[in-house]
Amino acid sequence: MVCRVTTTDKNHSAAKADAPFCVAVDWGTSSFRLWLLATDGTVLAERRSDEGLILAAREGFANILDQHLARLQVPDTVPVVMCGMVGARGGWLEAAYLPAPLVLEDLALHASPVAGQKRRIHILPGVCQHGEQGFDVMRGEETKLLGAGLRDGLVLMPGTHTKWAQVANGSLSGFSTFMTGELFAHLSHGAASVLRPALEGAGAVAPHSEAFAQAVVESLNAPEQLSNKLFGVRAGWLLEQRPAEDNMARLSGLLIGMEIAGALSIYQRPGTLCLIGAGPGAAAYRQALDVAGFKHITVLDADDCVQRGLMRAALRIHGVEGVGK
Amino acid sequence: MVCRVTTTDKNHSAAKADAPFCVAVDWGTSSFRLWLLATDGTVLAERRSDEGLILAAREGFANILDQHLARLQVPDTVPVVMCGMVGARGGWLEAAYLPAPLVLEDLALHASPVAGQKRRIHILPGVCQHGEQGFDVMRGEETKLLGAGLRDGLVLMPGTHTKWAQVANGSLSGFSTFMTGELFAHLSHGAASVLRPALEGAGAVAPHSEAFAQAVVESLNAPEQLSNKLFGVRAGWLLEQRPAEDNMARLSGLLIGMEIAGALSIYQRPGTLCLIGAGPGAAAYRQALDVAGFKHITVLDADDCVQRGLMRAALRIHGVEGVGK
């Protein structure tokens, strides 16, 4: 098994003082993240690896989890709460989708126990939607929303399949997935992409790039022209030797601009937008939102949110009395 | 060299009667088509293969052409006129782009002779555009337009990179490429496509499919929601077990619908639209155009157009007197 594992023992002295309360796991298509948490939510230890779903389906979910817990010497009495694609069809156990709208705090009430394990393991459900906007699903983001602790507001969670979610009075009232990141991946790395030569050698999209901002504006103004403007990236490279960095920024800006136009056609422009994310992806969205005239943006770290959401669910499932958030 | 070659000797008796006048070749990224033409434009013989550009760059353009001509026993005195990606950078010889607007009949005046060959060989130029609509390029479609013989009108040429072209008084006044077909290919066959499981087992898009028409309407009404609606194809499959045929039709309809919305934001809706194409791709566009309210559509065969365009160019280059169209 070839995988990258990082481990952190954040508060070694705290770890001696605080007994571990639960293990929180965010298990996605391509990554595994585990936090050992104390009753007050303190992170006692952390493990990360690229043991995503495909690898786990081959190696065995229980095996992978056990190895990580053994390394941390976590007693069998400490329960595990998980979220993400681990609960999808083809994951460890299918944890059925809950339909939106739903009260986020109630997620834990619908957690699926994994039978036949030496310790208590629960997988949180994903959320589905059958609204007039069409079908939609999420797995993992509902736990981030729970952890974000937002009562009301519009939330943006960038990713390969970016989610926009409306929270009203502590309920997830509706959401929309945009597969912008996947389109970006196909067009920038797909074997058959006609744009690839124009992007060769470009790094990540430069923050505050003029080409990016210009592309966002064009897509906001004429989102229906997307597949024409995309071809223009190739033509600009052929005719004017536009540099790869600009072409990459333009590709990203066109796609994100169209997404923002789409989201604004579904949701009311909020006074404050909550952005849950980190890294270059979230930075690109921040710039695009700025171009699109979003005035106030609150940024939360995605890992913090998922870890807090799993902790809240664990408290609800395992009912520790007198424990703080 | 593994390639499929088909050969046709359409008018064997005519071939004896009519001396061959020229060889017309449409040489694209993935296909090679050759017609041996008499002075009156009669097709004396035809060859088709999948010896596209990548294979030709390896095997040698002259080798491949010579093999086909040898099979047909074409005398060295008969000239060759070619169009398509053979004239691109990375092709046989870069035939520089002509800027639009341009008089289509003048294309032949800018043909690039291929030096050092035993017979006269010319490659027709592609066309480029630096308009307010952004950069664009075509190679091969300009020859189809010449062959279509249209004085005025809007022309649609479906393909991996579909072209919309405006012809005014015999000039190509402007054009727009939409990479709709490429997006369809990435999403339906790309290794990383999240839609693939939802499409598994589906054949070509069924003509007159209700799912297709519905998707076209949705994209015409809300093109900015494309990347959300695309994800909805996956969600509909996960939640409702929507059949693969419907999902494939929906994918196609969403993409073509957005393209038509885009084209209508650039060009005036025409009284009659000229559609140059054939096969399932063109049929899908016809249905989508019908849904979008296009009243009159003239359909021309793409092969006929390119062959006639090459013939017209050959007549202009080699100036045969008293020869009919």
Short mmCIF file of N, CA, C and O in Angstrom, two decimals, chain B residues 67-108:
data_model
loop_
_atom_site.label_atom_id
_atom_site.label_comp_id
_atom_site.label_asym_id
_atom_site.label_seq_id
_atom_site.Cartn_x
_atom_site.Cartn_y
_atom_site.Cartn_z
N GLN B 67 0.83 7.24 -51.29
CA GLN B 67 0.25 5.89 -51.29
C GLN B 67 -1.18 5.89 -51.83
O GLN B 67 -1.55 5.04 -52.63
N HIS B 68 -1.95 6.87 -51.37
CA HIS B 68 -3.34 6.94 -51.85
C HIS B 68 -3.39 7.23 -53.35
O HIS B 68 -4.18 6.62 -54.08
N LEU B 69 -2.55 8.14 -53.80
CA LEU B 69 -2.56 8.52 -55.23
C LEU B 69 -2.05 7.37 -56.10
O LEU B 69 -2.54 7.16 -57.21
N ALA B 70 -1.09 6.62 -55.57
CA ALA B 70 -0.56 5.48 -56.33
C ALA B 70 -1.64 4.42 -56.52
O ALA B 70 -1.79 3.84 -57.60
N ARG B 71 -2.43 4.19 -55.45
CA ARG B 71 -3.51 3.20 -55.55
C ARG B 71 -4.51 3.58 -56.64
O ARG B 71 -5.09 2.72 -57.29
N LEU B 72 -4.71 4.89 -56.79
CA LEU B 72 -5.67 5.36 -57.78
C LEU B 72 -5.00 5.63 -59.14
O LEU B 72 -5.66 6.05 -60.08
N GLN B 73 -3.69 5.39 -59.19
CA GLN B 73 -2.92 5.64 -60.42
C GLN B 73 -3.16 7.04 -60.99
O GLN B 73 -3.42 7.22 -62.18
N VAL B 74 -3.06 8.01 -60.11
CA VAL B 74 -3.26 9.40 -60.54
C VAL B 74 -1.96 9.93 -61.13
O VAL B 74 -0.92 9.90 -60.46
N PRO B 75 -1.99 10.42 -62.37
CA PRO B 75 -0.75 10.93 -62.99
C PRO B 75 -0.18 12.11 -62.19
O PRO B 75 -0.93 12.86 -61.56
N ASP B 76 1.14 12.27 -62.27
CA ASP B 76 1.81 13.33 -61.51
C ASP B 76 1.41 14.72 -61.98
O ASP B 76 1.63 15.72 -61.26
N THR B 77 0.83 14.79 -63.14
CA THR B 77 0.42 16.10 -63.68
C THR B 77 -0.86 16.63 -63.02
O THR B 77 -1.17 17.81 -63.14
N VAL B 78 -1.58 15.75 -62.34
CA VAL B 78 -2.84 16.19 -61.70
C VAL B 78 -2.52 16.85 -60.36
O VAL B 78 -1.88 16.24 -59.50
N PRO B 79 -2.94 18.10 -60.18
CA PRO B 79 -2.59 18.82 -58.95
C PRO B 79 -3.49 18.43 -57.76
O PRO B 79 -4.57 17.88 -57.95
N VAL B 80 -2.99 18.75 -56.57
CA VAL B 80 -3.72 18.45 -55.32
C VAL B 80 -4.03 19.77 -54.61
O VAL B 80 -3.16 20.64 -54.51
N VAL B 81 -5.25 19.90 -54.14
CA VAL B 81 -5.62 21.04 -53.28
C VAL B 81 -6.17 20.47 -51.98
O VAL B 81 -7.02 19.59 -51.99
N MET B 82 -5.64 20.98 -50.86
CA MET B 82 -6.00 20.42 -49.55
C MET B 82 -6.51 21.52 -48.61
O MET B 82 -6.17 22.70 -48.76
N CYS B 83 -7.27 21.10 -47.64
CA CYS B 83 -7.68 22.02 -46.58
C CYS B 83 -7.71 21.25 -45.26
O CYS B 83 -7.57 20.04 -45.23
N GLY B 84 -7.88 21.98 -44.18
CA GLY B 84 -7.98 21.35 -42.86
C GLY B 84 -6.71 21.50 -42.05
O GLY B 84 -5.82 22.30 -42.39
N MET B 85 -6.61 20.70 -41.00
CA MET B 85 -5.52 20.82 -40.04
C MET B 85 -4.16 20.48 -40.65
O MET B 85 -3.12 20.74 -40.03
N VAL B 86 -4.14 19.91 -41.87
CA VAL B 86 -2.88 19.68 -42.57
C VAL B 86 -2.12 21.00 -42.74
O VAL B 86 -0.89 21.01 -42.84
N GLY B 87 -2.84 22.12 -42.71
CA GLY B 87 -2.21 23.44 -42.86
C GLY B 87 -1.95 24.13 -41.53
O GLY B 87 -1.56 25.30 -41.50
N ALA B 88 -2.14 23.42 -40.43
CA ALA B 88 -1.92 24.00 -39.11
C ALA B 88 -0.45 23.90 -38.71
O ALA B 88 0.31 23.14 -39.32
N ARG B 89 -0.08 24.65 -37.70
CA ARG B 89 1.22 24.45 -37.07
C ARG B 89 1.25 22.99 -36.62
O ARG B 89 0.30 22.52 -36.01
N GLY B 90 2.29 22.28 -36.95
CA GLY B 90 2.33 20.85 -36.62
C GLY B 90 1.75 19.99 -37.71
O GLY B 90 1.75 18.77 -37.62
N GLY B 91 1.22 20.62 -38.77
CA GLY B 91 0.73 19.88 -39.94
C GLY B 91 1.86 19.74 -40.95
O GLY B 91 3.04 19.78 -40.60
N TRP B 92 1.48 19.58 -42.22
CA TRP B 92 2.51 19.40 -43.26
C TRP B 92 3.27 20.71 -43.46
O TRP B 92 4.49 20.76 -43.51
N LEU B 93 2.51 21.78 -43.53
CA LEU B 93 3.06 23.11 -43.82
C LEU B 93 2.10 24.10 -43.20
O LEU B 93 0.89 23.96 -43.39
N GLU B 94 2.62 25.08 -42.48
CA GLU B 94 1.70 26.05 -41.86
C GLU B 94 1.20 27.04 -42.92
O GLU B 94 1.98 27.83 -43.45
N ALA B 95 -0.05 26.93 -43.23
CA ALA B 95 -0.69 27.87 -44.17
C ALA B 95 -1.32 28.95 -43.31
O ALA B 95 -2.33 28.73 -42.65
N ALA B 96 -0.70 30.14 -43.31
CA ALA B 96 -1.09 31.21 -42.37
C ALA B 96 -2.59 31.51 -42.45
O ALA B 96 -3.20 31.42 -43.50
N TYR B 97 -3.16 31.85 -41.30
CA TYR B 97 -4.57 32.21 -41.23
C TYR B 97 -4.82 33.52 -41.98
O TYR B 97 -4.01 34.44 -41.90
N LEU B 98 -5.94 33.61 -42.69
CA LEU B 98 -6.41 34.87 -43.25
C LEU B 98 -7.36 35.49 -42.24
O LEU B 98 -8.19 34.79 -41.66
N PRO B 99 -7.27 36.80 -42.02
CA PRO B 99 -8.21 37.41 -41.07
C PRO B 99 -9.60 37.61 -41.66
O PRO B 99 -9.73 38.00 -42.82
N ALA B 100 -10.61 37.30 -40.86
CA ALA B 100 -12.00 37.64 -41.25
C ALA B 100 -12.19 39.13 -40.95
O ALA B 100 -11.56 39.65 -40.02
N PRO B 101 -13.05 39.85 -41.70
CA PRO B 101 -13.87 39.35 -42.80
C PRO B 101 -13.05 39.11 -44.08
O PRO B 101 -12.06 39.81 -44.31
N LEU B 102 -13.48 38.13 -44.86
CA LEU B 102 -12.81 37.89 -46.14
C LEU B 102 -13.80 37.33 -47.17
O LEU B 102 -14.77 36.65 -46.80
N VAL B 103 -13.52 37.64 -48.44
CA VAL B 103 -14.34 37.12 -49.54
C VAL B 103 -13.99 35.65 -49.72
O VAL B 103 -12.82 35.31 -49.95
N LEU B 104 -14.98 34.78 -49.60
CA LEU B 104 -14.70 33.33 -49.62
C LEU B 104 -14.06 32.90 -50.94
O LEU B 104 -13.16 32.04 -50.94
N GLU B 105 -14.48 33.48 -52.05
CA GLU B 105 -13.91 33.09 -53.34
C GLU B 105 -12.42 33.42 -53.42
O GLU B 105 -11.70 32.87 -54.26
N ASP B 106 -11.93 34.31 -52.55
CA ASP B 106 -10.51 34.69 -52.59
C ASP B 106 -9.61 33.75 -51.80
O ASP B 106 -8.38 33.91 -51.81
N LEU B 107 -10.20 32.79 -51.11
CA LEU B 107 -9.40 31.85 -50.32
C LEU B 107 -8.25 31.25 -51.14
O LEU B 107 -7.11 31.17 -50.67
N ALA B 108 -8.60 30.86 -52.38
CA ALA B 108 -7.62 30.17 -53.22
C ALA B 108 -6.42 31.05 -53.56
O ALA B 108 -5.31 30.55 -53.79
#
